[in-house]
C-alpha positions as a printed Julia matrix, in Angstrom:
67×3 Matrix{Float64}:
  7.72  26.07  -60.44
 10.81  28.24  -60.03
 10.16  31.94  -59.53
 11.96  34.7   -57.71
  8.76  35.98  -56.1
  6.69  34.09  -53.55
  3.32  32.75  -54.59
  0.83  34.6   -52.37
 -1.89  32.05  -53.1
 -0.15  29.43  -50.98
 -0.79  31.42  -47.78
 -4.06  31.24  -45.86
 -6.71  33.48  -47.35
 -4.45  34.45  -50.24
 -2.8   37.19  -48.15
  0.94  37.66  -48.12
  2.37  37.59  -44.58
  3.75  40.9   -43.32
  7.29  39.55  -42.92
  7.41  38.76  -46.65
  6.36  42.28  -47.65
  9.24  44.1   -46.01
 12.35  44.26  -48.16
 14.78  46.1   -45.9
 17.19  43.86  -44.03
 18.68  46.42  -41.68
 21.28  47.56  -44.19
 21.65  51.15  -45.31
 19.14  52.46  -47.81
 20.74  53.71  -51.01
 19.43  56.4   -53.32
 19.04  53.7   -55.96
 16.73  51.78  -53.61
 14.54  54.86  -53.19
 14.41  55.61  -56.92
 13.46  52.04  -57.82
 10.87  51.77  -55.05
  9.27  54.95  -56.37
  9.02  53.37  -59.82
 11.35  55.91  -61.39
 14.28  55.51  -63.73
 17.76  55.85  -62.29
 18.86  59.24  -63.57
 21.09  61.89  -61.98
 18.03  64.04  -61.23
 16.15  61.17  -59.55
 19.22  60.15  -57.55
 19.53  63.7   -56.21
 15.84  63.63  -55.26
 16.38  60.31  -53.48
 19.44  61.61  -51.61
 17.42  64.57  -50.31
 14.6   62.22  -49.32
 17.01  60.01  -47.34
 18.53  63.08  -45.66
 15.13  64.3   -44.47
 13.36  61.0   -43.75
 16.19  58.57  -43.09
 15.73  54.84  -43.84
 11.98  55.24  -43.29
 11.86  56.91  -46.72
 11.99  53.46  -48.27
  9.32  52.06  -45.96
  6.98  54.89  -46.94
  7.29  53.99  -50.62
  6.74  50.24  -50.23
  3.28  48.73  -49.67
């Protein structure tokens, strides 16, 4: 079975390990990352919102949006 997402059922208890849940790899967070993590379409208005969010919250803005 070839998928791009891990199969959570293969881990004990059916829970996904914490290290698999985190997507950030230490690189800068882009406005596009924030918009997509929020489930929004990439539009000029949403990109401006994301830029403001990064300015006020820093890279943690992405962590707050992800489970």
